[in-house]
XYZ file of C-alpha atoms in Angstrom:
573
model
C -1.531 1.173 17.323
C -1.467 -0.171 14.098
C -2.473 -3.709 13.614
C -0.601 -3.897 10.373
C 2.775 -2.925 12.053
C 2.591 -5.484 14.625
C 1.514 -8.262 12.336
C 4.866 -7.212 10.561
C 6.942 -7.175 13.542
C 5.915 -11.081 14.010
C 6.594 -12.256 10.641
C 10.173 -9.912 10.714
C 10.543 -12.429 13.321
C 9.627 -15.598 12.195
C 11.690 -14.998 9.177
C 14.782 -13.964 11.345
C 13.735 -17.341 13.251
C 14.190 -19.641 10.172
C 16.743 -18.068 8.915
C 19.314 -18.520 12.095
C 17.481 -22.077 12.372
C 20.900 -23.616 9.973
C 22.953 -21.364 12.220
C 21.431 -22.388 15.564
C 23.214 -25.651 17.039
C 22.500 -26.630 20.981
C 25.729 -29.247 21.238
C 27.608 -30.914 23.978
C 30.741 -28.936 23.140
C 34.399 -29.852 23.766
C 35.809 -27.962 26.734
C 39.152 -29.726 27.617
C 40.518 -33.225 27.997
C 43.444 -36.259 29.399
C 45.840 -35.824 27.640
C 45.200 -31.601 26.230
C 44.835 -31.154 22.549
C 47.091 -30.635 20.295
C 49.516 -30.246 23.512
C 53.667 -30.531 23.844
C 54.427 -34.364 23.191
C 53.647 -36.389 26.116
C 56.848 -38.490 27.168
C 55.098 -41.587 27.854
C 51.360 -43.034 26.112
C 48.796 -42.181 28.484
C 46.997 -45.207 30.556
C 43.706 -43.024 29.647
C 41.863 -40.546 28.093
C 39.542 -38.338 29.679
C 37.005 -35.860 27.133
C 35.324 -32.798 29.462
C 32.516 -31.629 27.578
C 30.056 -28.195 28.266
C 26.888 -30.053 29.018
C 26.372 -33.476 30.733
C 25.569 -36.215 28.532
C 23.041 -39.422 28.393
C 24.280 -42.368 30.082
C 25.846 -45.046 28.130
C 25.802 -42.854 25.358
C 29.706 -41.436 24.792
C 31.797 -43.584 22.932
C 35.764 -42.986 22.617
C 37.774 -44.330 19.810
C 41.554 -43.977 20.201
C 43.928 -44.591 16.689
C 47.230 -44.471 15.403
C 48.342 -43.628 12.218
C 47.831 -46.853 10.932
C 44.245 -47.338 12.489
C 45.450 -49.684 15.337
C 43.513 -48.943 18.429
C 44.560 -48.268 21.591
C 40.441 -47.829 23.841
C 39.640 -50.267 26.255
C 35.803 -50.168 26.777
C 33.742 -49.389 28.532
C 33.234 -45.693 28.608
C 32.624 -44.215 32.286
C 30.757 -41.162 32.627
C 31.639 -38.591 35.766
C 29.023 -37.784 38.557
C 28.349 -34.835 36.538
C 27.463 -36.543 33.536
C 30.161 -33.975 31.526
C 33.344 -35.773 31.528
C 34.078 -39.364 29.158
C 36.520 -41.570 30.596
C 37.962 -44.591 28.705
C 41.477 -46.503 29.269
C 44.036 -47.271 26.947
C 46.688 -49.929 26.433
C 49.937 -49.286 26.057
C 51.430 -47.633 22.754
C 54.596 -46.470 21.532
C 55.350 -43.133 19.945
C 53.793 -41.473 17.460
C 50.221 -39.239 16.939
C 46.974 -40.467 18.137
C 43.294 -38.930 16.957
C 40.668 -39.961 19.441
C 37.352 -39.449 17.981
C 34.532 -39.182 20.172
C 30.360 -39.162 20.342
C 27.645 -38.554 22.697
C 24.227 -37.097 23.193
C 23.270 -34.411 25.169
C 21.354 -35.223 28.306
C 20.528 -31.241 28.610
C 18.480 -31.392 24.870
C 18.906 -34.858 23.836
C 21.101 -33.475 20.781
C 23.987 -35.791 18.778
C 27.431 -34.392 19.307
C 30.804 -35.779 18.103
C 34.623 -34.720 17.575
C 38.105 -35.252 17.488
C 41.258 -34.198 19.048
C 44.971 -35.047 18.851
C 47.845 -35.465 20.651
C 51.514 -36.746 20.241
C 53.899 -39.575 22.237
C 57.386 -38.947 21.413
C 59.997 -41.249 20.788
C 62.903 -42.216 23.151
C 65.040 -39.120 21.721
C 62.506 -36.754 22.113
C 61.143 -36.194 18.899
C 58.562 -34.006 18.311
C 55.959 -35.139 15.766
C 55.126 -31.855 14.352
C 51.931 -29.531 14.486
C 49.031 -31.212 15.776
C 45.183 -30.260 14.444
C 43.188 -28.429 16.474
C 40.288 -29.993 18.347
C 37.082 -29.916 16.312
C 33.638 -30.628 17.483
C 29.963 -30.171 16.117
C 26.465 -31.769 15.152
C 23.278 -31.310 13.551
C 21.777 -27.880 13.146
C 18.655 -27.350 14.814
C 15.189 -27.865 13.041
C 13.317 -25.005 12.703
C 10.595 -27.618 13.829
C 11.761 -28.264 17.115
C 12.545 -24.503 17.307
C 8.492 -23.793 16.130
C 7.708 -26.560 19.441
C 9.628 -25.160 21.627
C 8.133 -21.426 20.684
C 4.896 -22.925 20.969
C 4.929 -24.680 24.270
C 5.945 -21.303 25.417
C 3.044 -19.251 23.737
C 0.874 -21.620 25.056
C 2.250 -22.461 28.809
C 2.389 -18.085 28.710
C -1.270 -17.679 27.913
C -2.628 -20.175 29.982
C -0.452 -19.488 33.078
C -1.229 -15.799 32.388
C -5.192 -16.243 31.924
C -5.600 -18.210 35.424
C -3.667 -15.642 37.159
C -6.314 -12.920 35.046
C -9.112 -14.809 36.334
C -8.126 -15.778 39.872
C -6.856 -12.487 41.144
C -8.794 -9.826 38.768
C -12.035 -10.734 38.026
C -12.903 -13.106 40.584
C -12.341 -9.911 43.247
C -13.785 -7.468 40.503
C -17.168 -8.977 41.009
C -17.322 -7.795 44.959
C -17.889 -3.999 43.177
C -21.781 -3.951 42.231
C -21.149 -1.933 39.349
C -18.751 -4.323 37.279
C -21.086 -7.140 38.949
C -23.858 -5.869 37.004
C -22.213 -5.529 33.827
C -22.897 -7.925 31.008
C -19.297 -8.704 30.549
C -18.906 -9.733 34.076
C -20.628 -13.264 33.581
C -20.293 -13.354 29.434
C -16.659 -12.468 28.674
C -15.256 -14.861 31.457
C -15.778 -18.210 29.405
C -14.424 -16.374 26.689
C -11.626 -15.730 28.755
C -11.091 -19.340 30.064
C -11.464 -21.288 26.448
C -8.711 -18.771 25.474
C -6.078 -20.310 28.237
C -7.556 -23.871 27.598
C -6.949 -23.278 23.714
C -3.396 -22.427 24.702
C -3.173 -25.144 26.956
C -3.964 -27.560 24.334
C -1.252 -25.970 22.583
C 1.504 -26.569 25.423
C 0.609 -30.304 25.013
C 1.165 -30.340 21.244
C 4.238 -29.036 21.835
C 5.289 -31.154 24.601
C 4.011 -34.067 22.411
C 5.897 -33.310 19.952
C 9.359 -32.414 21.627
C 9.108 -35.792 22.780
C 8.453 -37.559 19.098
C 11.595 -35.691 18.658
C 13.849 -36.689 21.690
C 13.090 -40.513 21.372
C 11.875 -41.410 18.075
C 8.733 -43.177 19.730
C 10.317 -46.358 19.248
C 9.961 -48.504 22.950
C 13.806 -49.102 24.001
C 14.937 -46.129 22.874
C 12.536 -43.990 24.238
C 12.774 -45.845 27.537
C 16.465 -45.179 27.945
C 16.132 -41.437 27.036
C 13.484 -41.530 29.251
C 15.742 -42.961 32.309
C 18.847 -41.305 31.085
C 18.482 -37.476 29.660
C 17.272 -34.894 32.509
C 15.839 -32.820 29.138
C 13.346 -35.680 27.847
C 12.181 -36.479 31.684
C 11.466 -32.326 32.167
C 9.149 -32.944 28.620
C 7.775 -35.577 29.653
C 6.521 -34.171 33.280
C 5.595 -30.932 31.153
C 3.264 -33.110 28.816
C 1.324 -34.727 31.924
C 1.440 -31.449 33.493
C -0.104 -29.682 30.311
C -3.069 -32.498 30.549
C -3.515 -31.738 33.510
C -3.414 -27.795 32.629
C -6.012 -28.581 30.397
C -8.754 -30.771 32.247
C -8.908 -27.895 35.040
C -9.277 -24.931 32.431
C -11.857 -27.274 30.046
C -13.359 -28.069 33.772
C -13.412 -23.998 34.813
C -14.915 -22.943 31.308
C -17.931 -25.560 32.086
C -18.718 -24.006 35.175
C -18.214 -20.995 34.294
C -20.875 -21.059 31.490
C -23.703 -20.921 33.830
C -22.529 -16.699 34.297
C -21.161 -16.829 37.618
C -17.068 -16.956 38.076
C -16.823 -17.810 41.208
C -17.830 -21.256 40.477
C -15.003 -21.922 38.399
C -12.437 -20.381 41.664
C -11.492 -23.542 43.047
C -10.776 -25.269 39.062
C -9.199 -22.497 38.358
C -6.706 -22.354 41.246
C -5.501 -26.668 40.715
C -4.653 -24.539 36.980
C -2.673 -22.292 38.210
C -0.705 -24.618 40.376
C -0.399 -26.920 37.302
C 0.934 -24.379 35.017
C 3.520 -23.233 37.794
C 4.939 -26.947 38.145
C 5.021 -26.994 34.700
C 7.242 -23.582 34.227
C 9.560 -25.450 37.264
C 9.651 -28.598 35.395
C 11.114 -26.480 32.272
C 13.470 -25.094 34.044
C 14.890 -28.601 35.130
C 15.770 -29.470 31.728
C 17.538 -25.862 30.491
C 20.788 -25.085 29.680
C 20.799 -22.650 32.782
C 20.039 -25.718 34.657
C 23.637 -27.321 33.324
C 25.780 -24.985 34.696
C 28.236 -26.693 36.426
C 28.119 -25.242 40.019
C 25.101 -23.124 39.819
C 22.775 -25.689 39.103
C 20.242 -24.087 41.428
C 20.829 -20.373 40.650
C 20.241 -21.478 36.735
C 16.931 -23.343 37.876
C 15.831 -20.094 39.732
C 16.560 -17.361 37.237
C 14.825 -19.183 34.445
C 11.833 -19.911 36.320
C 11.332 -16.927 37.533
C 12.572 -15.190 33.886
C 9.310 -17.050 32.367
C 7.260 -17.163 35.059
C 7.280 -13.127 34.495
C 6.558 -13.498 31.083
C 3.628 -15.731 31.540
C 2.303 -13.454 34.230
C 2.919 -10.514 31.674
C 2.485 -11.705 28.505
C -0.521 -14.335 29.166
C -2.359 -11.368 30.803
C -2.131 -9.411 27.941
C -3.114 -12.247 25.568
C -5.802 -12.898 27.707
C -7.101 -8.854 28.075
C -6.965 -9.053 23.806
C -9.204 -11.716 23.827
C -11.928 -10.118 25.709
C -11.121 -6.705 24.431
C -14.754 -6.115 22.423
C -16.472 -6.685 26.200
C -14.081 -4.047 27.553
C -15.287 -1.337 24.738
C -19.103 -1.880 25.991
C -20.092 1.866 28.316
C -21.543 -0.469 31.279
C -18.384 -2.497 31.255
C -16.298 0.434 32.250
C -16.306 -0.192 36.206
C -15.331 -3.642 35.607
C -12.549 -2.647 32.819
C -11.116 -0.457 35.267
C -10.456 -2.766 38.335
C -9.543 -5.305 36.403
C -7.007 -3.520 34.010
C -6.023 -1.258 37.417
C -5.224 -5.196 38.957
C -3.060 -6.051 35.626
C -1.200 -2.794 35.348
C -0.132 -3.031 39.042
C 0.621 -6.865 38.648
C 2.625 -6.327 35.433
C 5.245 -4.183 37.446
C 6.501 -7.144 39.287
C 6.442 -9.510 36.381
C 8.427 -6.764 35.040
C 10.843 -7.156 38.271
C 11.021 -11.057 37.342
C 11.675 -10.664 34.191
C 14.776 -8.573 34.294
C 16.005 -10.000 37.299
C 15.805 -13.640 36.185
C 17.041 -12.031 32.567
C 20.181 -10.642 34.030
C 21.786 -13.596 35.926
C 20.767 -15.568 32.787
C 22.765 -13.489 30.492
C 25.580 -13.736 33.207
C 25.359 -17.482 33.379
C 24.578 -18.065 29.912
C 26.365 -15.441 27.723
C 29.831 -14.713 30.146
C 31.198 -11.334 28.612
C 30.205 -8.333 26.951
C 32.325 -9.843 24.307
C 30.227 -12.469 23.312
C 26.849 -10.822 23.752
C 27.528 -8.406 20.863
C 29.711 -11.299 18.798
C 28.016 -14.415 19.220
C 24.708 -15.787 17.187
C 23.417 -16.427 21.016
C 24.324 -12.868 22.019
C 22.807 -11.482 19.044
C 19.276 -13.238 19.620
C 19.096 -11.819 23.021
C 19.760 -8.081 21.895
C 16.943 -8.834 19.560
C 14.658 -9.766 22.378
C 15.873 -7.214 24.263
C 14.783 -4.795 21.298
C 11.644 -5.915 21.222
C 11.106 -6.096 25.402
C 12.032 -2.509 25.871
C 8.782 -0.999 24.133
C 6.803 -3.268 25.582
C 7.980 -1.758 28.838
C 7.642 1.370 27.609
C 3.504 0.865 26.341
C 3.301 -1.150 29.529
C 4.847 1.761 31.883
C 2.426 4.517 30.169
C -0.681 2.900 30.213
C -0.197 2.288 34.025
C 0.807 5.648 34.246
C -0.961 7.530 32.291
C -3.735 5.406 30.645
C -5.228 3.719 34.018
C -5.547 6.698 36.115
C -8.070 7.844 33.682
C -10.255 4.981 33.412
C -11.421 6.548 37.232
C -10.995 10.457 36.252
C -12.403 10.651 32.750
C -15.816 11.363 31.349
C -15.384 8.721 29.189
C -13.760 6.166 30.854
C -14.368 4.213 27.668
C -11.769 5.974 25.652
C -9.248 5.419 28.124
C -9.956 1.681 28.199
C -10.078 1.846 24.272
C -6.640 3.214 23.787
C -5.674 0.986 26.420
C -6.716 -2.052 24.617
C -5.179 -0.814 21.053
C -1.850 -0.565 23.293
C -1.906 -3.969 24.734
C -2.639 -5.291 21.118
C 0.843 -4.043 20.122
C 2.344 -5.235 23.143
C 1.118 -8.892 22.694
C 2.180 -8.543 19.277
C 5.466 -8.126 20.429
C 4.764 -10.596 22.791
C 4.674 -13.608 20.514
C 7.744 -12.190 18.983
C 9.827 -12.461 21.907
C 8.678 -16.174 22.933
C 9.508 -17.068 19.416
C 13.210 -15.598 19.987
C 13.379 -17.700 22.908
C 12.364 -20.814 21.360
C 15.391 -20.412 19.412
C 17.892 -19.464 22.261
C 16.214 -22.814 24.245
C 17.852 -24.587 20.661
C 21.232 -22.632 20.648
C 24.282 -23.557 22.225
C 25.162 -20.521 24.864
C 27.613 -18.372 24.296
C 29.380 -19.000 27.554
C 29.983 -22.693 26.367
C 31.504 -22.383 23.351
C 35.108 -22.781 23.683
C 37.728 -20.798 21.812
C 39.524 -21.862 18.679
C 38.535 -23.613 15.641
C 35.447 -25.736 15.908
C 33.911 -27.413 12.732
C 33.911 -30.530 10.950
C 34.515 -31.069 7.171
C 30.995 -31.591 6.080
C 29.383 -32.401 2.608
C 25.839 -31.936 1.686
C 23.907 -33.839 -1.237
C 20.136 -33.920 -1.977
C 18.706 -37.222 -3.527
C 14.907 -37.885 -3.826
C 13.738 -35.179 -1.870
C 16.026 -35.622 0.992
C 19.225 -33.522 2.204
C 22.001 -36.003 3.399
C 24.121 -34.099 5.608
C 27.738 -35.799 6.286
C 30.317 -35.119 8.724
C 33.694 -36.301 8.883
C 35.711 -36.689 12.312
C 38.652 -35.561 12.213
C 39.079 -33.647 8.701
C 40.469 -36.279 5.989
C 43.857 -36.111 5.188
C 45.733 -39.333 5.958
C 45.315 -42.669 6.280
C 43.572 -43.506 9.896
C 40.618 -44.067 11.827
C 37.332 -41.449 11.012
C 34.342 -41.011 12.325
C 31.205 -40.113 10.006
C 28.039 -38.748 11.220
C 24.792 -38.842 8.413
C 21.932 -36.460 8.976
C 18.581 -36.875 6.880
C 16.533 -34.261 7.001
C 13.905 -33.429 4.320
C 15.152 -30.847 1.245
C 12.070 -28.676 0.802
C 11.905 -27.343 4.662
C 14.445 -28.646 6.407
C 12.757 -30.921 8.985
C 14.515 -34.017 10.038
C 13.518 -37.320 8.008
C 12.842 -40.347 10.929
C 11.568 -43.149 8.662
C 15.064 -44.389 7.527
C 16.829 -47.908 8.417
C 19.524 -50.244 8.025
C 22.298 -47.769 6.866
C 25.381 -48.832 5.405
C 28.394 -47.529 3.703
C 30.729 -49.328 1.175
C 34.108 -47.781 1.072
C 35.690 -48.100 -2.799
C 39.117 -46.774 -3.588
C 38.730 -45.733 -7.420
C 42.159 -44.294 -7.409
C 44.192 -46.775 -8.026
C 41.212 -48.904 -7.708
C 40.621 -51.831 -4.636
C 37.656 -53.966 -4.197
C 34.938 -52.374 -1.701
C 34.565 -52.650 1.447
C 30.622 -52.384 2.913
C 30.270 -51.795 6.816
C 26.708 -50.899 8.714
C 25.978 -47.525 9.959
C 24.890 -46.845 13.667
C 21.183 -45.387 14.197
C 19.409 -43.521 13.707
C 19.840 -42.360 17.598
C 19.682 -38.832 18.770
C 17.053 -36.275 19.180
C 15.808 -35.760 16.297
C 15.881 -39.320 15.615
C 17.601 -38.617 11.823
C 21.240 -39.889 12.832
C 23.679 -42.098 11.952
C 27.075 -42.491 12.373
C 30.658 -44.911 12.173
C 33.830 -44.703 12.660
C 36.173 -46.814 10.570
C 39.129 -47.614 9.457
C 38.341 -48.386 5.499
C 40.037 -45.212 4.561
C 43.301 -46.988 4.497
C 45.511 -45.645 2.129
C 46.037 -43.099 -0.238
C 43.888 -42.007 -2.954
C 39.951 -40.593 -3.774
C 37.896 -42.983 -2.083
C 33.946 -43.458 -3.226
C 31.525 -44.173 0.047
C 28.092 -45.117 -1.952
C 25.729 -44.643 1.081
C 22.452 -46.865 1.218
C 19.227 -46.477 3.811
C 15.975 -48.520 3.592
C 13.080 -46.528 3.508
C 10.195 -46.966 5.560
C 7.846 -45.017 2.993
C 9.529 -45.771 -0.577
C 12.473 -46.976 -2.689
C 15.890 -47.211 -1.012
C 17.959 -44.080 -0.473
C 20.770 -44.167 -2.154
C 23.894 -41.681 -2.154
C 27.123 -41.410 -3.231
C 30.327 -38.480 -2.129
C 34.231 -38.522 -2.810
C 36.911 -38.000 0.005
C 40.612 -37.598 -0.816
C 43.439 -39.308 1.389
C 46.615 -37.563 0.734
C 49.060 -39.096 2.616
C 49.753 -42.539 4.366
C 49.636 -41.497 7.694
């Protein structure tokens, strides 16, 4: 198969990758809440207000901010979270008629991601006036980095091929050395270092990844990384997955030593504590996935993703690992070994197959919901693409078992066979890397099955100052006077990767028409993973007009950043 094509395939892919990285946004979303949005008027003010969002979220994290159309408040801290983590409680003192916006924030204990939003609702007055139509709930955050999205893709590559090349070595060519003939091959003893350093390579990879998912959860910075740590289900699982990944890699480094003196079986026992490590480490993942924050079917979503990628690894890291040795493969007087070992793989590879879809399929069901959203959804549309790519695998897979294998034993020239076999597997890991790609990004999407109906979006503004994007979000959309809640994301211009080295925000409101003296407040963060956020909700937008918010952040590695955007208040409330 054509090395060219495949190489194309991948970078189709990583294109398609960056490209839905703006579009790709794994949120806390807003399901429902006490009292509904944008509901009939309530006869009486509510003692409290309850938010129900799709994904639990970090302790001590939600905040709830209940206004008037003046900007009085009516919250009464503290903010309780449910035994679920996904429902915000706060209580409220007593108001009179009238509409209330109740802005809200958290961060996602599922993938440590900064969420807010707002919703409405109306009291009505002792004759039972209405108060008019009410704005429909809005909720969003920051888009997804294609950085973390790269991580995440990597710490899969890497936990595949590692995971894969332990179960190569264990149960293929440890047992093809009882036959005297692939015994007595070179390749026997030569090719399995080669094979090993390959899956610790890849290991090494995994804890890069993990490293560097974790950078991006906490910021490094001691408290907050401590109460992510204790808090957020998604930055424990990285965390276990990092010491795991160590771990993954002092057996393999520890197998490839002894191995280098020609005889695998040395290396069994090493090689064995690897594979065990690399399983705990595909469980541990599958603790801190969205499948695993499905209310009710926690433990179905914990199952079906672990065993989704632990068929991938099986499948995919065996084929990364049968590429790497391929020249050895190609020798005549490796043929006997070639043959039991590729015979083992091929017969392997049908139950990884089994894993795979099965795992796959109650994914989808949890994850995706309808047929509907699979072929209209962002998230829907990134699984048909893996799905694209995963059925020729199956089909190269199925027909070198099939036809391919059997002929390795039957031919002449066994050789040939186990040439053409090795140009198909090159395709197929080419595809491969492709797929685990696609599923870094689904890992950073929110699923399609938790993204409720109606409109969802804030009014957002976007300016780029000294090489850095400012992304701004306003809670809910400006139009009167009121409370608001703004949410700053820095993030660098040229790639799009989040900027962490900024401090000591503030805004200072200034009405310029008519004009009023400023008003300066500080800015909250940066929190969140990535650590790029900041956010306040105020009241300075109090009255009608085109109001100036100069925006200032001390940089850690130059000059101040300093930014300036308009928003217009129509209407006094």
């Amino acid at each position: 198969m054509n090395s060219r094509i495949a190489l194309l395939v991948v970078v189709a892919t990583l294109l398609g990758l960056f490209a839905a990285g703006g579009l790709a946004a794994a949120h806390a979303q807003y399901v429902g809440s006490t009292p509904p949005a944008a509901s009939a008027p309530l006869p009486t003010a509510p003692s409290q207000v309850t938010i129900t969002l799709s994904e639990a979220v970090q302790s001590g994290t939600g905040t709830i901010r209940v206004t008037n159309a003046t900007g009085s408040r009516f919250d009464v801290p503290p903010v309780t979270d449910s035994s679920d983590g996904r429902t915000l409680s706060e209580s409220l003192t007593a108001g009179g008629p009238g509409i209330y916006t109740v802005t809200w924030t958290a961060t996602s204990a599922v993938d440590g991601h900064f969420t807010a939003g707002s919703f409405s609702y109306c009291v009505q007055d002792a004759n039972g006036t209405a108060c008019g139509t009410l704005p429909p709930p809005l909720s969003g955050g920051a888009p997804v980095s294609p950085l973390e999205v790269a991580l995440r893709s990597i710490g899969f590559l890497g936990l595949a091929i590692a995971f894969g090349v332990g179960i190569m070595a264990n149960f293929m060519w440890i047992p093809a050395g009882k036959d005297p003939d692939a015994r007595g091959s070179r390749a026997y003893g030569v090719a399995f270092p080669v094979l090993l350093n390959v899956g610790r390579i890849a290991s090494f990879g995994f804890i890069v990844s993990m490293a560097g998912l974790f950078a991006l959860a906490t910021g490094l910075e001691g408290n907050s990384a401590a109460e992510a740590l204790k808090a957020s289900s998604y930055v424990q699982s990285v965390a276990v997955r990092l010491a795991l990944g160590i771990g993954l890699f002092a057996f393999l480094s520890r197998a490839f030593a002894q191995s280098r003196g020609g005889n695998p079986e040395t290396a069994a026992w090493t090689i064995q504590a690897a594979i065990f490590a690399a399983l705990a480490a595909v469980v541990a993942g599958s603790l801190g996935t969205h499948a695993a924050g499905v209310p009710a079917l926690t433990a179905l979503g914990i199952a079906a993703d672990a065993a989704h990628f632990g068929g991938i690894g099986l499948w995919f890291g065996g084929l990364a690992g049968i590429v790497s040795i391929r020249r050895f493969f190609r020798e005549p007087e490796a043929a006997p070994l070639a043959r039991i070992v590729l015979g083992r793989f091929s017969r392997m590879a049908a139950y990884a197959v089994s894993l795979v879809l099965a795992g796959g399929i109650v994914l989808a069901v949890l994850l995706v919901g309808t047929l509907d959203a699979l072929v209209t959804s962002p998230y829907g549309w990134v699984i048909l693409a893996k799905v694209g790519l995963f059925a020729p695998m199956l089909a190269l897979g199925a027909y070198n078992r099939y036809r391919l294998v059997p002929k390795t034993a039957e031919s002449e020239r066994p050789t040939e066979a186990v040439r053409r076999i090795v140009g198909n597997v090159r395709f197929e890991t080419s595809l491969g890397i492709a797929v685990l790609v696609l599923a870094g990004l689904l890992t950073s999407m929110t699923p399609a099955a938790a993204v409720p109906a109606g409109p969802v979006g804030p009014f957002a503004l976007d300016l780029v100052k000294d090489g850095l994007k400012v992304h701004s979000e306003v809670y809910p959309p400006p139009t009167t006077v009121g409370a608001y809640t703004l949410t700053l994301l820095l993030n660098y211009a040229s790639n799009g990767t989040p900027f962490y080295l900024a401090r000591n925000g503030t805004a200072q409101f200034t009405l310029t028409d008519p004009p009023r003296p400023p008003v300066k407040e500080n800015l909250s963060g940066p929190h969140g993973n990535p650590s790029n956020h900041f956010s306040i909700t105020t009241t300075a937008l109090s009255s009608p007009g085109v109001w100036k918010i100069d925006l200032n952040f001390r940089r850690l590695d130059s000059f101040d950043l300093r930014v300036t955007f308009y928003v217009t208040i129509k209407a006094g409330g």
